[in-house]
Amino acid sequence: MHDDGTELDAGHAPQTEADTDELEYRPILDDSDPLFMPEPPSRWRWLWRVGTVVLAFSLFAQLAYQYRLELSQEFPALRPRWLHLCSKVGCDMPLPRNGQMLRSEWSELTYIPDHPTLIQVKATLRNLAPYEQALPKLELSLTDDNERLVAKKVFTPAQYLAQNDTPVNQLNANDELHAFLQLDLGNLRSTGYSLYWFYD
C-alpha cells in the first residue's frame, strides 16, 4: 500500500523509464525479405515484343490499304507502287475524281458557215491537281436570247475527245485537255451556252 492509501496491484508492476528504453522498433520485413526481391525476367518476354511489332505493322498495313486512294493523292509518287502492288493482290486503284480541281480555261461556240443548223463547240479544261485524274463528263446547256434553256446534253470523254489525234485516258497532273463537238440543232436556235465539267 502506498502512503496515500492506494493499493499496489501485485500483478502489474509500474512501468519505469528504463523499461521503455528496452523496446526496439523491428520492421516485420526488410530489404532482404523475398517479397522485396524483383522477380526474375521471363525468358519468353521477347515474344511480347515481337507480337507488338507484328500487330503494329499489321495495323499500319490495313490503314494504308484502306486509304490507298487518299494516300496516292497526297503523295503522288506512291501511286506507281500501289498500282504494282494491286496488280499482285487483285485490288483496284481508280483514278481520283476531284471536280474541285478542274477549271475551264476557254470555250467557244460557233455556227458552221453555210450550215445554219450545225454548231461546233471547242473547250479547254485544266487539271489543277498535282496528280492524275479520271476524265470527267461534259454537260452542254444551250439557251436562247432570253436565256431560257433550249437544250441540255451530257457528253462522255469518248464523245468530246473523238477528234483528238492522240488517245487520252486520263487527265495528267497540271495538264489540260481539249474538247471538240459538232452538233445539229435542227429546228432549235441558240444564242448562248454554258459548260459544266463533272464526275458522277
PDB file of C-alpha atoms in Angstrom:
ATOM      1  CA  MET A   1       0.000   0.000   0.000  1.00  0.00           C
ATOM      2  CA  HIS A   2       1.268   3.459  -0.843  1.00  0.00           C
ATOM      3  CA  ASP A   3       1.491   6.170   1.696  1.00  0.00           C
ATOM      4  CA  ASP A   4      -1.516   7.797   0.091  1.00  0.00           C
ATOM      5  CA  GLY A   5      -3.617   4.755   0.938  1.00  0.00           C
ATOM      6  CA  THR A   6      -3.867   3.212  -2.548  1.00  0.00           C
ATOM      7  CA  GLU A   7      -3.115  -0.407  -3.091  1.00  0.00           C
ATOM      8  CA  LEU A   8      -0.428  -1.641  -5.446  1.00  0.00           C
ATOM      9  CA  ASP A   9      -1.552  -4.330  -7.889  1.00  0.00           C
ATOM     10  CA  ALA A  10       0.946  -7.104  -7.422  1.00  0.00           C
ATOM     11  CA  GLY A  11       0.349  -8.497 -10.909  1.00  0.00           C
ATOM     12  CA  HIS A  12       1.084  -5.242 -12.747  1.00  0.00           C
ATOM     13  CA  ALA A  13       4.325  -3.632 -11.834  1.00  0.00           C
ATOM     14  CA  PRO A  14       4.590   0.060 -12.669  1.00  0.00           C
ATOM     15  CA  GLN A  15       6.416   0.752 -15.980  1.00  0.00           C
ATOM     16  CA  THR A  16       9.580   2.653 -15.495  1.00  0.00           C
ATOM     17  CA  GLU A  17      11.580   4.773 -17.918  1.00  0.00           C
ATOM     18  CA  ALA A  18      14.251   2.074 -18.066  1.00  0.00           C
ATOM     19  CA  ASP A  19      11.718  -0.442 -19.283  1.00  0.00           C
ATOM     20  CA  THR A  20      10.589   1.740 -22.248  1.00  0.00           C
ATOM     21  CA  ASP A  21      14.177   2.214 -23.412  1.00  0.00           C
ATOM     22  CA  GLU A  22      14.494  -1.511 -23.939  1.00  0.00           C
ATOM     23  CA  LEU A  23      11.649  -1.569 -26.545  1.00  0.00           C
ATOM     24  CA  GLU A  24      13.220  -1.513 -30.011  1.00  0.00           C
ATOM     25  CA  TYR A  25      11.451  -0.945 -33.386  1.00  0.00           C
ATOM     26  CA  ARG A  26      11.940  -4.001 -35.543  1.00  0.00           C
ATOM     27  CA  PRO A  27      10.330  -3.944 -39.019  1.00  0.00           C
ATOM     28  CA  ILE A  28       8.432  -7.048 -39.923  1.00  0.00           C
ATOM     29  CA  LEU A  29      10.047  -7.131 -43.386  1.00  0.00           C
ATOM     30  CA  ASP A  30      13.331  -5.722 -44.603  1.00  0.00           C
ATOM     31  CA  ASP A  31      15.072  -5.451 -47.985  1.00  0.00           C
ATOM     32  CA  SER A  32      16.431  -8.947 -47.677  1.00  0.00           C
ATOM     33  CA  ASP A  33      12.981 -10.480 -47.492  1.00  0.00           C
ATOM     34  CA  PRO A  34      11.976 -12.387 -50.681  1.00  0.00           C
ATOM     35  CA  LEU A  35       8.903 -10.196 -51.073  1.00  0.00           C
ATOM     36  CA  PHE A  36      11.131  -7.205 -51.795  1.00  0.00           C
ATOM     37  CA  MET A  37      13.254  -9.020 -54.372  1.00  0.00           C
ATOM     38  CA  PRO A  38      12.294  -8.372 -58.041  1.00  0.00           C
ATOM     39  CA  GLU A  39      11.045 -11.361 -59.937  1.00  0.00           C
ATOM     40  CA  PRO A  40      13.478 -12.760 -62.462  1.00  0.00           C
ATOM     41  CA  PRO A  41      12.616 -11.712 -66.048  1.00  0.00           C
ATOM     42  CA  SER A  42      10.718 -14.272 -68.045  1.00  0.00           C
ATOM     43  CA  ARG A  43      12.623 -15.962 -70.823  1.00  0.00           C
ATOM     44  CA  TRP A  44       9.516 -15.525 -73.047  1.00  0.00           C
ATOM     45  CA  ARG A  45       9.393 -11.737 -72.763  1.00  0.00           C
ATOM     46  CA  TRP A  46      10.854 -11.338 -76.274  1.00  0.00           C
ATOM     47  CA  LEU A  47       7.671 -12.903 -77.651  1.00  0.00           C
ATOM     48  CA  TRP A  48       5.662  -9.929 -76.378  1.00  0.00           C
ATOM     49  CA  ARG A  49       7.966  -7.528 -78.177  1.00  0.00           C
ATOM     50  CA  VAL A  50       7.763  -9.458 -81.420  1.00  0.00           C
ATOM     51  CA  GLY A  51       3.977  -9.716 -81.107  1.00  0.00           C
ATOM     52  CA  THR A  52       3.671  -5.964 -80.512  1.00  0.00           C
ATOM     53  CA  VAL A  53       5.760  -5.185 -83.600  1.00  0.00           C
ATOM     54  CA  VAL A  54       3.739  -7.608 -85.736  1.00  0.00           C
ATOM     55  CA  LEU A  55       0.420  -6.140 -84.559  1.00  0.00           C
ATOM     56  CA  ALA A  56       1.626  -2.574 -85.169  1.00  0.00           C
ATOM     57  CA  PHE A  57       2.811  -3.474 -88.674  1.00  0.00           C
ATOM     58  CA  SER A  58      -0.475  -5.259 -89.415  1.00  0.00           C
ATOM     59  CA  LEU A  59      -2.494  -2.215 -88.299  1.00  0.00           C
ATOM     60  CA  PHE A  60      -0.338   0.098 -90.416  1.00  0.00           C
ATOM     61  CA  ALA A  61      -0.761  -2.152 -93.475  1.00  0.00           C
ATOM     62  CA  GLN A  62      -4.550  -2.253 -93.047  1.00  0.00           C
ATOM     63  CA  LEU A  63      -4.775   1.533 -92.769  1.00  0.00           C
ATOM     64  CA  ALA A  64      -2.509   2.021 -95.786  1.00  0.00           C
ATOM     65  CA  TYR A  65      -4.676  -0.367 -97.818  1.00  0.00           C
ATOM     66  CA  GLN A  66      -7.945   1.199 -96.675  1.00  0.00           C
ATOM     67  CA  TYR A  67      -6.799   4.723 -97.537  1.00  0.00           C
ATOM     68  CA  ARG A  68      -4.636   3.917-100.557  1.00  0.00           C
ATOM     69  CA  LEU A  69      -6.543   6.305-102.844  1.00  0.00           C
ATOM     70  CA  GLU A  70      -6.254   9.203-100.407  1.00  0.00           C
ATOM     71  CA  LEU A  71      -2.563   8.483 -99.844  1.00  0.00           C
ATOM     72  CA  SER A  72      -1.891   8.343-103.579  1.00  0.00           C
ATOM     73  CA  GLN A  73      -3.431  11.809-103.893  1.00  0.00           C
ATOM     74  CA  GLU A  74      -1.412  13.247-101.035  1.00  0.00           C
ATOM     75  CA  PHE A  75       1.764  11.510-102.190  1.00  0.00           C
ATOM     76  CA  PRO A  76       1.526  11.048-105.991  1.00  0.00           C
ATOM     77  CA  ALA A  77       4.919   9.334-106.092  1.00  0.00           C
ATOM     78  CA  LEU A  78       3.355   6.371-104.255  1.00  0.00           C
ATOM     79  CA  ARG A  79       0.775   5.674-106.967  1.00  0.00           C
ATOM     80  CA  PRO A  80       3.067   3.590-109.244  1.00  0.00           C
ATOM     81  CA  ARG A  81       3.962   1.393-106.275  1.00  0.00           C
ATOM     82  CA  TRP A  82       0.318   0.979-105.342  1.00  0.00           C
ATOM     83  CA  LEU A  83      -0.510   0.040-108.929  1.00  0.00           C
ATOM     84  CA  HIS A  84       2.211  -2.595-108.897  1.00  0.00           C
ATOM     85  CA  LEU A  85       1.056  -3.968-105.544  1.00  0.00           C
ATOM     86  CA  CYS A  86      -2.598  -4.053-106.585  1.00  0.00           C
ATOM     87  CA  SER A  87      -1.683  -5.971-109.719  1.00  0.00           C
ATOM     88  CA  LYS A  88      -0.286  -8.658-107.412  1.00  0.00           C
ATOM     89  CA  VAL A  89      -3.031  -8.822-104.801  1.00  0.00           C
ATOM     90  CA  GLY A  90      -6.013  -8.002-107.023  1.00  0.00           C
ATOM     91  CA  CYS A  91      -7.106  -4.638-105.620  1.00  0.00           C
ATOM     92  CA  ASP A  92      -8.090  -1.694-107.780  1.00  0.00           C
ATOM     93  CA  MET A  93      -6.663   1.818-107.979  1.00  0.00           C
ATOM     94  CA  PRO A  94      -9.152   4.020-109.838  1.00  0.00           C
ATOM     95  CA  LEU A  95      -8.029   7.483-110.812  1.00  0.00           C
ATOM     96  CA  PRO A  96      -9.053  10.323-108.474  1.00  0.00           C
ATOM     97  CA  ARG A  97     -12.238  12.268-109.282  1.00  0.00           C
ATOM     98  CA  ASN A  98     -11.846  15.629-107.625  1.00  0.00           C
ATOM     99  CA  GLY A  99     -14.107  18.043-109.506  1.00  0.00           C
ATOM    100  CA  GLN A 100     -12.954  20.996-107.408  1.00  0.00           C
ATOM    101  CA  MET A 101      -9.533  20.724-109.041  1.00  0.00           C
ATOM    102  CA  LEU A 102     -10.933  21.148-112.572  1.00  0.00           C
ATOM    103  CA  ARG A 103     -11.029  24.551-114.239  1.00  0.00           C
ATOM    104  CA  SER A 104     -12.498  25.521-117.578  1.00  0.00           C
ATOM    105  CA  GLU A 105      -9.799  27.586-119.267  1.00  0.00           C
ATOM    106  CA  TRP A 106     -11.512  28.550-122.504  1.00  0.00           C
ATOM    107  CA  SER A 107     -14.566  27.705-124.615  1.00  0.00           C
ATOM    108  CA  GLU A 108     -16.259  28.809-127.816  1.00  0.00           C
ATOM    109  CA  LEU A 109     -19.491  28.027-129.688  1.00  0.00           C
ATOM    110  CA  THR A 110     -19.777  28.900-133.368  1.00  0.00           C
ATOM    111  CA  TYR A 111     -22.152  28.160-136.232  1.00  0.00           C
ATOM    112  CA  ILE A 112     -20.649  26.427-139.237  1.00  0.00           C
ATOM    113  CA  PRO A 113     -20.803  28.639-142.349  1.00  0.00           C
ATOM    114  CA  ASP A 114     -23.377  27.603-144.935  1.00  0.00           C
ATOM    115  CA  HIS A 115     -24.895  25.163-142.387  1.00  0.00           C
ATOM    116  CA  PRO A 116     -27.320  27.188-140.220  1.00  0.00           C
ATOM    117  CA  THR A 117     -28.327  24.224-138.075  1.00  0.00           C
ATOM    118  CA  LEU A 118     -24.803  22.987-137.319  1.00  0.00           C
ATOM    119  CA  ILE A 119     -22.727  24.257-134.420  1.00  0.00           C
ATOM    120  CA  GLN A 120     -19.320  23.347-133.082  1.00  0.00           C
ATOM    121  CA  VAL A 121     -18.133  23.703-129.521  1.00  0.00           C
ATOM    122  CA  LYS A 122     -14.496  23.930-128.509  1.00  0.00           C
ATOM    123  CA  ALA A 123     -13.276  23.972-124.925  1.00  0.00           C
ATOM    124  CA  THR A 124     -10.111  23.625-122.875  1.00  0.00           C
ATOM    125  CA  LEU A 125     -10.092  22.068-119.404  1.00  0.00           C
ATOM    126  CA  ARG A 126      -7.178  22.192-116.970  1.00  0.00           C
ATOM    127  CA  ASN A 127      -6.400  19.813-114.109  1.00  0.00           C
ATOM    128  CA  LEU A 128      -5.131  21.898-111.194  1.00  0.00           C
ATOM    129  CA  ALA A 129      -4.328  18.836-109.079  1.00  0.00           C
ATOM    130  CA  PRO A 130      -0.730  17.625-108.651  1.00  0.00           C
ATOM    131  CA  TYR A 131      -1.910  14.115-109.553  1.00  0.00           C
ATOM    132  CA  GLU A 132      -3.610  12.389-112.497  1.00  0.00           C
ATOM    133  CA  GLN A 133      -7.389  12.398-112.594  1.00  0.00           C
ATOM    134  CA  ALA A 134     -10.079  10.491-114.425  1.00  0.00           C
ATOM    135  CA  LEU A 135     -11.625  12.136-117.469  1.00  0.00           C
ATOM    136  CA  PRO A 136     -14.810  13.993-116.475  1.00  0.00           C
ATOM    137  CA  LYS A 137     -18.108  14.240-118.264  1.00  0.00           C
ATOM    138  CA  LEU A 138     -19.161  17.423-120.043  1.00  0.00           C
ATOM    139  CA  GLU A 139     -22.641  18.932-119.791  1.00  0.00           C
ATOM    140  CA  LEU A 140     -23.572  21.417-122.528  1.00  0.00           C
ATOM    141  CA  SER A 141     -26.557  23.733-121.978  1.00  0.00           C
ATOM    142  CA  LEU A 142     -27.930  25.875-124.826  1.00  0.00           C
ATOM    143  CA  THR A 143     -30.049  28.987-124.219  1.00  0.00           C
ATOM    144  CA  ASP A 144     -31.950  31.450-126.368  1.00  0.00           C
ATOM    145  CA  ASP A 145     -31.960  35.257-126.476  1.00  0.00           C
ATOM    146  CA  ASN A 146     -33.931  35.375-123.223  1.00  0.00           C
ATOM    147  CA  GLU A 147     -31.512  32.976-121.509  1.00  0.00           C
ATOM    148  CA  ARG A 148     -34.158  30.266-121.413  1.00  0.00           C
ATOM    149  CA  LEU A 149     -32.923  26.717-121.670  1.00  0.00           C
ATOM    150  CA  VAL A 150     -33.247  25.342-125.176  1.00  0.00           C
ATOM    151  CA  ALA A 151     -31.399  22.035-124.828  1.00  0.00           C
ATOM    152  CA  LYS A 152     -29.105  20.200-122.440  1.00  0.00           C
ATOM    153  CA  LYS A 153     -26.963  17.157-123.086  1.00  0.00           C
ATOM    154  CA  VAL A 154     -24.175  15.270-121.316  1.00  0.00           C
ATOM    155  CA  PHE A 155     -21.190  14.003-123.277  1.00  0.00           C
ATOM    156  CA  THR A 156     -18.709  11.317-122.298  1.00  0.00           C
ATOM    157  CA  PRO A 157     -14.946  11.609-122.875  1.00  0.00           C
ATOM    158  CA  ALA A 158     -15.237   9.232-125.819  1.00  0.00           C
ATOM    159  CA  GLN A 159     -17.603  11.735-127.458  1.00  0.00           C
ATOM    160  CA  TYR A 160     -15.880  15.051-126.815  1.00  0.00           C
ATOM    161  CA  LEU A 161     -12.363  13.655-127.425  1.00  0.00           C
ATOM    162  CA  ALA A 162     -13.276  11.788-130.604  1.00  0.00           C
ATOM    163  CA  GLN A 163     -11.453  14.309-132.803  1.00  0.00           C
ATOM    164  CA  ASN A 164      -8.177  14.187-130.902  1.00  0.00           C
ATOM    165  CA  ASP A 165      -5.214  12.733-132.755  1.00  0.00           C
ATOM    166  CA  THR A 166      -3.699  11.193-129.617  1.00  0.00           C
ATOM    167  CA  PRO A 167      -5.942   8.944-127.480  1.00  0.00           C
ATOM    168  CA  VAL A 168      -6.313  10.191-123.918  1.00  0.00           C
ATOM    169  CA  ASN A 169      -7.403   8.006-120.995  1.00  0.00           C
ATOM    170  CA  GLN A 170      -6.576  10.316-118.107  1.00  0.00           C
ATOM    171  CA  LEU A 171      -6.047  13.963-117.297  1.00  0.00           C
ATOM    172  CA  ASN A 172      -2.435  14.358-116.255  1.00  0.00           C
ATOM    173  CA  ALA A 173      -1.314  16.459-113.308  1.00  0.00           C
ATOM    174  CA  ASN A 174      -1.300  20.191-114.057  1.00  0.00           C
ATOM    175  CA  ASP A 175      -2.200  19.411-117.669  1.00  0.00           C
ATOM    176  CA  GLU A 176      -5.092  20.320-119.958  1.00  0.00           C
ATOM    177  CA  LEU A 177      -7.346  18.621-122.485  1.00  0.00           C
ATOM    178  CA  HIS A 178      -9.192  19.950-125.496  1.00  0.00           C
ATOM    179  CA  ALA A 179     -12.818  19.085-126.183  1.00  0.00           C
ATOM    180  CA  PHE A 180     -14.485  19.358-129.593  1.00  0.00           C
ATOM    181  CA  LEU A 181     -18.141  18.781-130.524  1.00  0.00           C
ATOM    182  CA  GLN A 182     -20.194  19.192-133.696  1.00  0.00           C
ATOM    183  CA  LEU A 183     -23.968  19.180-133.240  1.00  0.00           C
ATOM    184  CA  ASP A 184     -27.011  19.532-135.462  1.00  0.00           C
ATOM    185  CA  LEU A 185     -29.624  21.687-133.721  1.00  0.00           C
ATOM    186  CA  GLY A 186     -32.352  21.016-136.254  1.00  0.00           C
ATOM    187  CA  ASN A 187     -35.201  23.445-135.583  1.00  0.00           C
ATOM    188  CA  LEU A 188     -33.641  24.739-132.347  1.00  0.00           C
ATOM    189  CA  ARG A 189     -31.982  28.114-132.240  1.00  0.00           C
ATOM    190  CA  SER A 190     -29.432  29.013-129.600  1.00  0.00           C
ATOM    191  CA  THR A 191     -27.510  32.206-128.926  1.00  0.00           C
ATOM    192  CA  GLY A 192     -25.938  31.277-125.602  1.00  0.00           C
ATOM    193  CA  TYR A 193     -24.392  28.289-123.897  1.00  0.00           C
ATOM    194  CA  SER A 194     -22.689  27.061-120.729  1.00  0.00           C
ATOM    195  CA  LEU A 195     -20.351  24.149-119.966  1.00  0.00           C
ATOM    196  CA  TYR A 196     -20.192  22.099-116.789  1.00  0.00           C
ATOM    197  CA  TRP A 197     -17.466  19.533-116.133  1.00  0.00           C
ATOM    198  CA  PHE A 198     -18.301  16.931-113.504  1.00  0.00           C
ATOM    199  CA  TYR A 199     -17.852  13.397-112.162  1.00  0.00           C
ATOM    200  CA  ASP A 200     -20.696  11.001-111.387  1.00  0.00           C
TER     201      ASP A 200
END
